[in-house]
């Protein structure tokens, strides 16, 4: 019998699933709900993420968290093996794949729709081969030359994120005339590279890249200007969860709120983004945001 776990009593229980489970049919992007904003759960398989400090850096603990998010109602599980926080050290693609591929395979077998959070073409290719249905690439203006061709060949949806520079330089690249207009224009430039490689318009999802080469005021300005992103004609992903500008907003007695103290503010942004027409939100805490998108959808009816 195929299984995601060891049978009880037959040896050390190294898997997060204590019972035998048959694999489910692979989830499909086209079967995602269309009557509300979607919720993408963040699954960092890294030792240095800004939010959880590497709490889920092993495959087993990452799979367990991914399954909890999936069973809590997350529409998509976004698996990443390289931290993209400011100042993060780059990760070799081989190491990145060692971290994420077993997690992707297990979650896909459990019936989850998985996206791969990577800037590397080779990792994206390996993840799609393992069952990932979406490529979520935060490389922005520095997109790898082979990525457009991979997206065109595999025909999977692709998240095009706005970012200038890399993790070491992006905080110094925040000089904009009008941040919303400039972000839209720069996204359009990268989009044209995707088009030239044969990527179809319906494959592209745009992300304004909150926190990536933007200061706090610019993040808020982008959130106020979601209609300009929607005007590009693509699905829009909003990824504000637990980010630094929320911590600053919630400062008490001169101390910025810690990442885990930013979930209520994240849920508020989820509700506003859903009301503003976002296709999906990318969050750490699935439950509150799932409630928020359902409320927004009900009000819109």
PDB file of C-alpha atoms in Angstrom:
ATOM      1  CA  UNK A   1       0.000   0.000   0.000  1.00  0.00           C
ATOM      2  CA  UNK A   2       1.327   3.441  -0.889  1.00  0.00           C
ATOM      3  CA  UNK A   3       1.764   5.634   2.155  1.00  0.00           C
ATOM      4  CA  UNK A   4       2.958   8.982   3.414  1.00  0.00           C
ATOM      5  CA  UNK A   5       3.989   7.506   6.738  1.00  0.00           C
ATOM      6  CA  UNK A   6       5.442   4.514   8.479  1.00  0.00           C
ATOM      7  CA  UNK A   7       2.935   2.005   9.756  1.00  0.00           C
ATOM      8  CA  UNK A   8       2.473   2.288  13.535  1.00  0.00           C
ATOM      9  CA  UNK A   9       4.557  -0.187  15.446  1.00  0.00           C
ATOM     10  CA  UNK A  10       6.927  -1.022  12.616  1.00  0.00           C
ATOM     11  CA  UNK A  11       9.779   1.317  13.487  1.00  0.00           C
ATOM     12  CA  UNK A  12      10.646   4.874  14.439  1.00  0.00           C
ATOM     13  CA  UNK A  13       7.903   7.304  13.420  1.00  0.00           C
ATOM     14  CA  UNK A  14       9.880   9.760  11.322  1.00  0.00           C
ATOM     15  CA  UNK A  15       6.956  11.123   9.309  1.00  0.00           C
ATOM     16  CA  UNK A  16       4.408  13.703  10.475  1.00  0.00           C
ATOM     17  CA  UNK A  17       1.565  11.393   9.475  1.00  0.00           C
ATOM     18  CA  UNK A  18       1.063   8.628  12.048  1.00  0.00           C
ATOM     19  CA  UNK A  19      -1.359   6.582   9.918  1.00  0.00           C
ATOM     20  CA  UNK A  20      -1.377   5.074   6.464  1.00  0.00           C
ATOM     21  CA  UNK A  21      -2.947   7.310   3.838  1.00  0.00           C
ATOM     22  CA  UNK A  22      -3.526   6.616   0.178  1.00  0.00           C
ATOM     23  CA  UNK A  23      -2.196   9.314  -2.142  1.00  0.00           C
ATOM     24  CA  UNK A  24      -4.875  11.627  -3.527  1.00  0.00           C
ATOM     25  CA  UNK A  25      -5.216  12.771  -7.143  1.00  0.00           C
ATOM     26  CA  UNK A  26      -2.947  15.690  -7.982  1.00  0.00           C
ATOM     27  CA  UNK A  27      -4.588  19.048  -7.324  1.00  0.00           C
ATOM     28  CA  UNK A  28      -5.042  21.244 -10.394  1.00  0.00           C
ATOM     29  CA  UNK A  29      -4.637  24.989 -10.747  1.00  0.00           C
ATOM     30  CA  UNK A  30      -7.805  25.241 -12.821  1.00  0.00           C
ATOM     31  CA  UNK A  31      -9.837  23.743  -9.970  1.00  0.00           C
ATOM     32  CA  UNK A  32      -8.981  26.507  -7.492  1.00  0.00           C
ATOM     33  CA  UNK A  33     -11.956  28.519  -6.183  1.00  0.00           C
ATOM     34  CA  UNK A  34     -12.933  31.481  -8.329  1.00  0.00           C
ATOM     35  CA  UNK A  35     -15.586  33.033  -6.100  1.00  0.00           C
ATOM     36  CA  UNK A  36     -13.150  34.540  -3.569  1.00  0.00           C
ATOM     37  CA  UNK A  37      -9.563  35.608  -3.063  1.00  0.00           C
ATOM     38  CA  UNK A  38      -7.288  32.609  -2.530  1.00  0.00           C
ATOM     39  CA  UNK A  39      -5.054  31.967   0.468  1.00  0.00           C
ATOM     40  CA  UNK A  40      -1.482  30.835  -0.145  1.00  0.00           C
ATOM     41  CA  UNK A  41       0.240  29.412   2.929  1.00  0.00           C
ATOM     42  CA  UNK A  42       3.939  30.163   3.413  1.00  0.00           C
ATOM     43  CA  UNK A  43       6.174  27.159   4.105  1.00  0.00           C
ATOM     44  CA  UNK A  44       9.823  28.083   4.665  1.00  0.00           C
ATOM     45  CA  UNK A  45      12.183  25.101   4.653  1.00  0.00           C
ATOM     46  CA  UNK A  46      15.080  27.308   5.715  1.00  0.00           C
ATOM     47  CA  UNK A  47      17.257  27.830   8.792  1.00  0.00           C
ATOM     48  CA  UNK A  48      17.137  31.650   8.562  1.00  0.00           C
ATOM     49  CA  UNK A  49      13.670  32.915   7.657  1.00  0.00           C
ATOM     50  CA  UNK A  50      12.718  36.233   9.246  1.00  0.00           C
ATOM     51  CA  UNK A  51       9.372  34.958  10.544  1.00  0.00           C
ATOM     52  CA  UNK A  52       9.920  31.557  12.147  1.00  0.00           C
ATOM     53  CA  UNK A  53      13.683  31.534  12.621  1.00  0.00           C
ATOM     54  CA  UNK A  54      14.103  28.172  10.950  1.00  0.00           C
ATOM     55  CA  UNK A  55      11.515  26.270  12.978  1.00  0.00           C
ATOM     56  CA  UNK A  56      10.705  24.064   9.993  1.00  0.00           C
ATOM     57  CA  UNK A  57      14.088  23.509   8.388  1.00  0.00           C
ATOM     58  CA  UNK A  58      13.812  19.707   8.272  1.00  0.00           C
ATOM     59  CA  UNK A  59      11.593  17.933   5.733  1.00  0.00           C
ATOM     60  CA  UNK A  60       9.486  16.198   8.381  1.00  0.00           C
ATOM     61  CA  UNK A  61       8.670  19.353  10.346  1.00  0.00           C
ATOM     62  CA  UNK A  62       8.044  21.272   7.115  1.00  0.00           C
ATOM     63  CA  UNK A  63       5.692  18.569   5.811  1.00  0.00           C
ATOM     64  CA  UNK A  64       3.816  18.582   9.119  1.00  0.00           C
ATOM     65  CA  UNK A  65       3.290  22.356   8.932  1.00  0.00           C
ATOM     66  CA  UNK A  66       2.311  22.174   5.273  1.00  0.00           C
ATOM     67  CA  UNK A  67      -0.300  19.541   6.013  1.00  0.00           C
ATOM     68  CA  UNK A  68      -1.692  21.595   8.902  1.00  0.00           C
ATOM     69  CA  UNK A  69      -2.097  24.563   6.565  1.00  0.00           C
ATOM     70  CA  UNK A  70      -3.630  22.383   3.874  1.00  0.00           C
ATOM     71  CA  UNK A  71      -6.166  20.834   6.248  1.00  0.00           C
ATOM     72  CA  UNK A  72      -6.888  24.307   7.677  1.00  0.00           C
ATOM     73  CA  UNK A  73      -8.069  25.363   4.224  1.00  0.00           C
ATOM     74  CA  UNK A  74      -5.066  26.880   2.450  1.00  0.00           C
ATOM     75  CA  UNK A  75      -5.691  26.851  -1.289  1.00  0.00           C
ATOM     76  CA  UNK A  76      -1.970  26.772  -2.160  1.00  0.00           C
ATOM     77  CA  UNK A  77       1.131  25.842  -0.155  1.00  0.00           C
ATOM     78  CA  UNK A  78       4.154  27.919  -1.193  1.00  0.00           C
ATOM     79  CA  UNK A  79       7.354  25.975  -0.457  1.00  0.00           C
ATOM     80  CA  UNK A  80      10.673  27.817  -0.352  1.00  0.00           C
ATOM     81  CA  UNK A  81      14.202  26.689   0.457  1.00  0.00           C
ATOM     82  CA  UNK A  82      16.046  30.015   0.341  1.00  0.00           C
ATOM     83  CA  UNK A  83      15.366  33.028   2.546  1.00  0.00           C
ATOM     84  CA  UNK A  84      14.625  36.205   0.580  1.00  0.00           C
ATOM     85  CA  UNK A  85      14.776  38.577   3.549  1.00  0.00           C
ATOM     86  CA  UNK A  86      17.019  41.604   3.357  1.00  0.00           C
ATOM     87  CA  UNK A  87      20.663  40.614   3.841  1.00  0.00           C
ATOM     88  CA  UNK A  88      20.077  36.880   3.456  1.00  0.00           C
ATOM     89  CA  UNK A  89      22.927  34.740   2.158  1.00  0.00           C
ATOM     90  CA  UNK A  90      22.330  33.042  -1.203  1.00  0.00           C
ATOM     91  CA  UNK A  91      21.725  29.294  -1.262  1.00  0.00           C
ATOM     92  CA  UNK A  92      23.185  26.937  -3.838  1.00  0.00           C
ATOM     93  CA  UNK A  93      20.376  25.489  -5.994  1.00  0.00           C
ATOM     94  CA  UNK A  94      21.460  21.945  -5.175  1.00  0.00           C
ATOM     95  CA  UNK A  95      21.022  22.619  -1.453  1.00  0.00           C
ATOM     96  CA  UNK A  96      17.752  24.417  -2.112  1.00  0.00           C
ATOM     97  CA  UNK A  97      16.441  21.379  -3.968  1.00  0.00           C
ATOM     98  CA  UNK A  98      17.587  19.048  -1.206  1.00  0.00           C
ATOM     99  CA  UNK A  99      15.417  21.034   1.182  1.00  0.00           C
ATOM    100  CA  UNK A 100      12.258  21.453  -0.862  1.00  0.00           C
ATOM    101  CA  UNK A 101      11.785  18.471  -3.197  1.00  0.00           C
ATOM    102  CA  UNK A 102      10.834  15.883  -0.517  1.00  0.00           C
ATOM    103  CA  UNK A 103       8.396  18.387   0.975  1.00  0.00           C
ATOM    104  CA  UNK A 104       6.778  19.117  -2.383  1.00  0.00           C
ATOM    105  CA  UNK A 105       6.437  15.419  -3.179  1.00  0.00           C
ATOM    106  CA  UNK A 106       4.772  14.641   0.155  1.00  0.00           C
ATOM    107  CA  UNK A 107       2.327  17.566  -0.010  1.00  0.00           C
ATOM    108  CA  UNK A 108       1.367  16.806  -3.597  1.00  0.00           C
ATOM    109  CA  UNK A 109       0.754  13.186  -2.632  1.00  0.00           C
ATOM    110  CA  UNK A 110      -1.529  14.421   0.155  1.00  0.00           C
ATOM    111  CA  UNK A 111      -3.605  16.355  -2.387  1.00  0.00           C
ATOM    112  CA  UNK A 112      -2.282  19.890  -1.854  1.00  0.00           C
ATOM    113  CA  UNK A 113      -1.690  22.362  -4.652  1.00  0.00           C
ATOM    114  CA  UNK A 114       1.945  23.440  -4.257  1.00  0.00           C
ATOM    115  CA  UNK A 115       3.909  26.403  -5.562  1.00  0.00           C
ATOM    116  CA  UNK A 116       7.697  26.612  -5.513  1.00  0.00           C
ATOM    117  CA  UNK A 117       9.183  29.810  -4.135  1.00  0.00           C
ATOM    118  CA  UNK A 118      12.507  30.060  -5.962  1.00  0.00           C
ATOM    119  CA  UNK A 119      14.650  32.385  -8.040  1.00  0.00           C
ATOM    120  CA  UNK A 120      16.555  29.536  -9.693  1.00  0.00           C
ATOM    121  CA  UNK A 121      15.557  27.961 -12.986  1.00  0.00           C
ATOM    122  CA  UNK A 122      17.011  24.580 -12.089  1.00  0.00           C
ATOM    123  CA  UNK A 123      15.079  24.448  -8.809  1.00  0.00           C
ATOM    124  CA  UNK A 124      11.878  25.541 -10.519  1.00  0.00           C
ATOM    125  CA  UNK A 125      12.301  22.769 -13.095  1.00  0.00           C
ATOM    126  CA  UNK A 126      12.953  20.134 -10.423  1.00  0.00           C
ATOM    127  CA  UNK A 127       9.976  21.328  -8.390  1.00  0.00           C
ATOM    128  CA  UNK A 128       7.596  21.197 -11.348  1.00  0.00           C
ATOM    129  CA  UNK A 129       8.855  17.678 -12.065  1.00  0.00           C
ATOM    130  CA  UNK A 130       8.086  16.826  -8.418  1.00  0.00           C
ATOM    131  CA  UNK A 131       4.522  18.090  -8.787  1.00  0.00           C
ATOM    132  CA  UNK A 132       4.595  21.824  -8.073  1.00  0.00           C
ATOM    133  CA  UNK A 133       1.877  23.599 -10.048  1.00  0.00           C
ATOM    134  CA  UNK A 134       3.072  27.225  -9.760  1.00  0.00           C
ATOM    135  CA  UNK A 135       6.468  28.947  -9.917  1.00  0.00           C
ATOM    136  CA  UNK A 136       6.713  31.878  -7.491  1.00  0.00           C
ATOM    137  CA  UNK A 137       9.818  33.862  -8.444  1.00  0.00           C
ATOM    138  CA  UNK A 138      10.845  36.914  -6.394  1.00  0.00           C
ATOM    139  CA  UNK A 139      13.942  37.703  -8.445  1.00  0.00           C
ATOM    140  CA  UNK A 140      12.151  40.625 -10.066  1.00  0.00           C
ATOM    141  CA  UNK A 141      14.275  42.588 -12.523  1.00  0.00           C
ATOM    142  CA  UNK A 142      17.120  40.055 -12.179  1.00  0.00           C
ATOM    143  CA  UNK A 143      15.138  37.082 -13.507  1.00  0.00           C
ATOM    144  CA  UNK A 144      17.442  34.257 -14.643  1.00  0.00           C
ATOM    145  CA  UNK A 145      17.786  34.019 -18.439  1.00  0.00           C
ATOM    146  CA  UNK A 146      16.430  30.479 -18.564  1.00  0.00           C
ATOM    147  CA  UNK A 147      13.315  31.110 -16.472  1.00  0.00           C
ATOM    148  CA  UNK A 148      11.067  32.518 -19.249  1.00  0.00           C
ATOM    149  CA  UNK A 149      11.814  29.516 -21.465  1.00  0.00           C
ATOM    150  CA  UNK A 150      11.048  27.105 -18.623  1.00  0.00           C
ATOM    151  CA  UNK A 151       7.724  28.805 -17.897  1.00  0.00           C
ATOM    152  CA  UNK A 152       6.802  28.742 -21.578  1.00  0.00           C
ATOM    153  CA  UNK A 153       7.745  25.064 -21.931  1.00  0.00           C
ATOM    154  CA  UNK A 154       6.007  23.801 -18.791  1.00  0.00           C
ATOM    155  CA  UNK A 155       2.969  26.095 -19.217  1.00  0.00           C
ATOM    156  CA  UNK A 156       2.659  26.470 -15.433  1.00  0.00           C
ATOM    157  CA  UNK A 157       1.423  29.712 -13.854  1.00  0.00           C
ATOM    158  CA  UNK A 158       4.259  32.061 -12.925  1.00  0.00           C
ATOM    159  CA  UNK A 159       4.335  34.728 -10.218  1.00  0.00           C
ATOM    160  CA  UNK A 160       6.239  37.740 -11.508  1.00  0.00           C
ATOM    161  CA  UNK A 161       7.375  39.738  -8.468  1.00  0.00           C
ATOM    162  CA  UNK A 162       8.719  43.268  -8.554  1.00  0.00           C
ATOM    163  CA  UNK A 163      12.152  43.605  -6.984  1.00  0.00           C
ATOM    164  CA  UNK A 164      15.232  45.633  -7.757  1.00  0.00           C
ATOM    165  CA  UNK A 165      18.668  44.216  -6.987  1.00  0.00           C
ATOM    166  CA  UNK A 166      19.122  41.250  -4.656  1.00  0.00           C
ATOM    167  CA  UNK A 167      18.839  40.525  -0.954  1.00  0.00           C
ATOM    168  CA  UNK A 168      22.040  42.433  -0.239  1.00  0.00           C
ATOM    169  CA  UNK A 169      21.285  45.550  -2.320  1.00  0.00           C
ATOM    170  CA  UNK A 170      17.508  45.934  -2.541  1.00  0.00           C
ATOM    171  CA  UNK A 171      17.128  48.157   0.531  1.00  0.00           C
ATOM    172  CA  UNK A 172      19.262  50.816  -1.175  1.00  0.00           C
ATOM    173  CA  UNK A 173      17.216  50.782  -4.400  1.00  0.00           C
ATOM    174  CA  UNK A 174      14.077  52.603  -3.257  1.00  0.00           C
ATOM    175  CA  UNK A 175      14.313  55.739  -5.403  1.00  0.00           C
ATOM    176  CA  UNK A 176      11.028  56.037  -7.307  1.00  0.00           C
ATOM    177  CA  UNK A 177       9.257  58.924  -9.006  1.00  0.00           C
ATOM    178  CA  UNK A 178       5.815  57.486  -8.356  1.00  0.00           C
ATOM    179  CA  UNK A 179       6.175  54.064  -6.761  1.00  0.00           C
ATOM    180  CA  UNK A 180       2.945  52.566  -8.114  1.00  0.00           C
ATOM    181  CA  UNK A 181       3.525  53.791 -11.664  1.00  0.00           C
ATOM    182  CA  UNK A 182       7.184  52.792 -11.631  1.00  0.00           C
ATOM    183  CA  UNK A 183       6.470  49.320 -10.267  1.00  0.00           C
ATOM    184  CA  UNK A 184       3.829  48.744 -12.946  1.00  0.00           C
ATOM    185  CA  UNK A 185       6.205  49.940 -15.670  1.00  0.00           C
ATOM    186  CA  UNK A 186       9.046  47.711 -14.474  1.00  0.00           C
ATOM    187  CA  UNK A 187       6.748  44.702 -14.162  1.00  0.00           C
ATOM    188  CA  UNK A 188       5.649  45.346 -17.729  1.00  0.00           C
ATOM    189  CA  UNK A 189       9.287  45.260 -18.897  1.00  0.00           C
ATOM    190  CA  UNK A 190       9.875  41.834 -17.375  1.00  0.00           C
ATOM    191  CA  UNK A 191       6.502  40.648 -18.614  1.00  0.00           C
ATOM    192  CA  UNK A 192       7.619  41.499 -22.152  1.00  0.00           C
ATOM    193  CA  UNK A 193      10.589  39.144 -21.719  1.00  0.00           C
ATOM    194  CA  UNK A 194       8.162  36.407 -20.737  1.00  0.00           C
ATOM    195  CA  UNK A 195       5.966  37.132 -23.729  1.00  0.00           C
ATOM    196  CA  UNK A 196       8.988  37.045 -26.047  1.00  0.00           C
ATOM    197  CA  UNK A 197       9.820  33.552 -24.770  1.00  0.00           C
ATOM    198  CA  UNK A 198       6.312  32.318 -25.516  1.00  0.00           C
ATOM    199  CA  UNK A 199       4.685  32.627 -22.087  1.00  0.00           C
ATOM    200  CA  UNK A 200       0.910  33.092 -22.375  1.00  0.00           C
ATOM    201  CA  UNK A 201      -0.709  36.103 -20.660  1.00  0.00           C
ATOM    202  CA  UNK A 202      -2.977  33.849 -18.600  1.00  0.00           C
ATOM    203  CA  UNK A 203       0.077  32.163 -17.026  1.00  0.00           C
ATOM    204  CA  UNK A 204       1.296  35.378 -15.436  1.00  0.00           C
ATOM    205  CA  UNK A 205       0.451  36.460 -11.879  1.00  0.00           C
ATOM    206  CA  UNK A 206       1.896  39.788 -10.702  1.00  0.00           C
ATOM    207  CA  UNK A 207       3.126  40.610  -7.201  1.00  0.00           C
ATOM    208  CA  UNK A 208       4.068  44.221  -6.307  1.00  0.00           C
ATOM    209  CA  UNK A 209       6.896  42.943  -4.108  1.00  0.00           C
ATOM    210  CA  UNK A 210       6.038  44.560  -0.782  1.00  0.00           C
ATOM    211  CA  UNK A 211       9.221  44.905   1.245  1.00  0.00           C
ATOM    212  CA  UNK A 212      11.450  44.243  -1.746  1.00  0.00           C
ATOM    213  CA  UNK A 213      13.267  47.459  -2.698  1.00  0.00           C
ATOM    214  CA  UNK A 214      10.498  49.529  -1.076  1.00  0.00           C
ATOM    215  CA  UNK A 215      10.480  51.539   2.113  1.00  0.00           C
ATOM    216  CA  UNK A 216       7.557  51.538   4.530  1.00  0.00           C
ATOM    217  CA  UNK A 217       5.689  54.460   2.958  1.00  0.00           C
ATOM    218  CA  UNK A 218       6.065  52.898  -0.489  1.00  0.00           C
ATOM    219  CA  UNK A 219       4.585  49.602   0.716  1.00  0.00           C
ATOM    220  CA  UNK A 220       1.477  51.395   1.940  1.00  0.00           C
ATOM    221  CA  UNK A 221       1.264  53.393  -1.286  1.00  0.00           C
ATOM    222  CA  UNK A 222       1.309  50.195  -3.337  1.00  0.00           C
ATOM    223  CA  UNK A 223      -1.446  48.671  -1.223  1.00  0.00           C
ATOM    224  CA  UNK A 224      -3.565  51.765  -1.896  1.00  0.00           C
ATOM    225  CA  UNK A 225      -2.960  51.377  -5.626  1.00  0.00           C
ATOM    226  CA  UNK A 226      -3.957  47.773  -6.284  1.00  0.00           C
ATOM    227  CA  UNK A 227      -6.258  48.938  -9.123  1.00  0.00           C
ATOM    228  CA  UNK A 228      -3.148  50.014 -11.073  1.00  0.00           C
ATOM    229  CA  UNK A 229      -1.761  46.490 -10.736  1.00  0.00           C
ATOM    230  CA  UNK A 230      -5.104  44.980 -11.702  1.00  0.00           C
ATOM    231  CA  UNK A 231      -5.038  47.165 -14.821  1.00  0.00           C
ATOM    232  CA  UNK A 232      -2.088  45.122 -16.113  1.00  0.00           C
ATOM    233  CA  UNK A 233      -4.649  42.446 -16.888  1.00  0.00           C
ATOM    234  CA  UNK A 234      -3.207  39.645 -14.766  1.00  0.00           C
ATOM    235  CA  UNK A 235      -4.049  37.989 -11.472  1.00  0.00           C
ATOM    236  CA  UNK A 236      -2.549  39.903  -8.518  1.00  0.00           C
ATOM    237  CA  UNK A 237      -0.858  38.293  -5.514  1.00  0.00           C
ATOM    238  CA  UNK A 238      -0.400  40.349  -2.326  1.00  0.00           C
ATOM    239  CA  UNK A 239       2.343  39.158   0.050  1.00  0.00           C
ATOM    240  CA  UNK A 240       2.392  41.399   3.120  1.00  0.00           C
ATOM    241  CA  UNK A 241       2.391  38.764   5.842  1.00  0.00           C
ATOM    242  CA  UNK A 242       4.375  39.676   8.970  1.00  0.00           C
ATOM    243  CA  UNK A 243       6.603  42.055   7.028  1.00  0.00           C
ATOM    244  CA  UNK A 244       8.706  44.737   8.670  1.00  0.00           C
ATOM    245  CA  UNK A 245       6.473  47.663   7.757  1.00  0.00           C
ATOM    246  CA  UNK A 246       3.670  46.048   9.787  1.00  0.00           C
ATOM    247  CA  UNK A 247       5.967  45.727  12.767  1.00  0.00           C
ATOM    248  CA  UNK A 248       6.755  49.429  12.544  1.00  0.00           C
ATOM    249  CA  UNK A 249       3.065  50.325  12.355  1.00  0.00           C
ATOM    250  CA  UNK A 250       2.430  48.317  15.521  1.00  0.00           C
ATOM    251  CA  UNK A 251       5.315  49.814  17.497  1.00  0.00           C
ATOM    252  CA  UNK A 252       4.638  50.058  21.246  1.00  0.00           C
ATOM    253  CA  UNK A 253       6.885  52.030  23.607  1.00  0.00           C
ATOM    254  CA  UNK A 254       9.463  52.406  20.868  1.00  0.00           C
ATOM    255  CA  UNK A 255       9.640  48.662  20.165  1.00  0.00           C
ATOM    256  CA  UNK A 256       8.557  47.277  16.807  1.00  0.00           C
ATOM    257  CA  UNK A 257       6.105  44.379  16.978  1.00  0.00           C
ATOM    258  CA  UNK A 258       7.781  40.991  16.517  1.00  0.00           C
ATOM    259  CA  UNK A 259       6.863  38.946  13.409  1.00  0.00           C
ATOM    260  CA  UNK A 260       4.476  36.664  15.294  1.00  0.00           C
ATOM    261  CA  UNK A 261       2.659  39.749  16.639  1.00  0.00           C
ATOM    262  CA  UNK A 262       1.759  40.970  13.146  1.00  0.00           C
ATOM    263  CA  UNK A 263      -0.878  38.394  12.179  1.00  0.00           C
ATOM    264  CA  UNK A 264      -3.924  40.533  13.014  1.00  0.00           C
ATOM    265  CA  UNK A 265      -2.562  43.342  10.865  1.00  0.00           C
ATOM    266  CA  UNK A 266      -1.851  40.797   8.143  1.00  0.00           C
ATOM    267  CA  UNK A 267      -5.467  39.618   8.257  1.00  0.00           C
ATOM    268  CA  UNK A 268      -6.621  43.239   7.934  1.00  0.00           C
ATOM    269  CA  UNK A 269      -4.520  43.637   4.794  1.00  0.00           C
ATOM    270  CA  UNK A 270      -5.954  40.363   3.513  1.00  0.00           C
ATOM    271  CA  UNK A 271      -9.501  41.708   3.876  1.00  0.00           C
ATOM    272  CA  UNK A 272      -8.622  44.987   2.165  1.00  0.00           C
ATOM    273  CA  UNK A 273      -6.717  43.222  -0.618  1.00  0.00           C
ATOM    274  CA  UNK A 274      -9.622  40.859  -1.215  1.00  0.00           C
ATOM    275  CA  UNK A 275     -12.001  43.817  -1.380  1.00  0.00           C
ATOM    276  CA  UNK A 276      -9.595  45.432  -3.839  1.00  0.00           C
ATOM    277  CA  UNK A 277      -9.671  42.487  -6.228  1.00  0.00           C
ATOM    278  CA  UNK A 278      -6.520  40.544  -5.320  1.00  0.00           C
ATOM    279  CA  UNK A 279      -6.441  37.033  -6.746  1.00  0.00           C
ATOM    280  CA  UNK A 280      -4.575  35.667  -3.729  1.00  0.00           C
ATOM    281  CA  UNK A 281      -2.775  36.595  -0.536  1.00  0.00           C
ATOM    282  CA  UNK A 282       0.384  34.919   0.717  1.00  0.00           C
ATOM    283  CA  UNK A 283       0.321  34.463   4.510  1.00  0.00           C
ATOM    284  CA  UNK A 284       1.895  32.610   7.403  1.00  0.00           C
ATOM    285  CA  UNK A 285      -1.278  32.163   9.467  1.00  0.00           C
ATOM    286  CA  UNK A 286      -3.921  30.635   7.192  1.00  0.00           C
ATOM    287  CA  UNK A 287      -7.017  30.641   9.417  1.00  0.00           C
ATOM    288  CA  UNK A 288      -7.597  34.377   9.977  1.00  0.00           C
ATOM    289  CA  UNK A 289      -6.903  35.225   6.339  1.00  0.00           C
ATOM    290  CA  UNK A 290      -9.232  32.497   5.114  1.00  0.00           C
ATOM    291  CA  UNK A 291     -11.983  33.989   7.279  1.00  0.00           C
ATOM    292  CA  UNK A 292     -11.140  37.448   5.952  1.00  0.00           C
ATOM    293  CA  UNK A 293     -11.411  36.486   2.281  1.00  0.00           C
ATOM    294  CA  UNK A 294     -14.724  34.746   2.912  1.00  0.00           C
ATOM    295  CA  UNK A 295     -16.106  37.891   4.572  1.00  0.00           C
ATOM    296  CA  UNK A 296     -14.893  40.032   1.678  1.00  0.00           C
ATOM    297  CA  UNK A 297     -16.475  37.664  -0.843  1.00  0.00           C
ATOM    298  CA  UNK A 298     -19.797  37.684   1.010  1.00  0.00           C
ATOM    299  CA  UNK A 299     -19.921  41.481   1.072  1.00  0.00           C
ATOM    300  CA  UNK A 300     -19.224  41.584  -2.656  1.00  0.00           C
ATOM    301  CA  UNK A 301     -22.101  39.219  -3.481  1.00  0.00           C
TER     302      UNK A 301
END
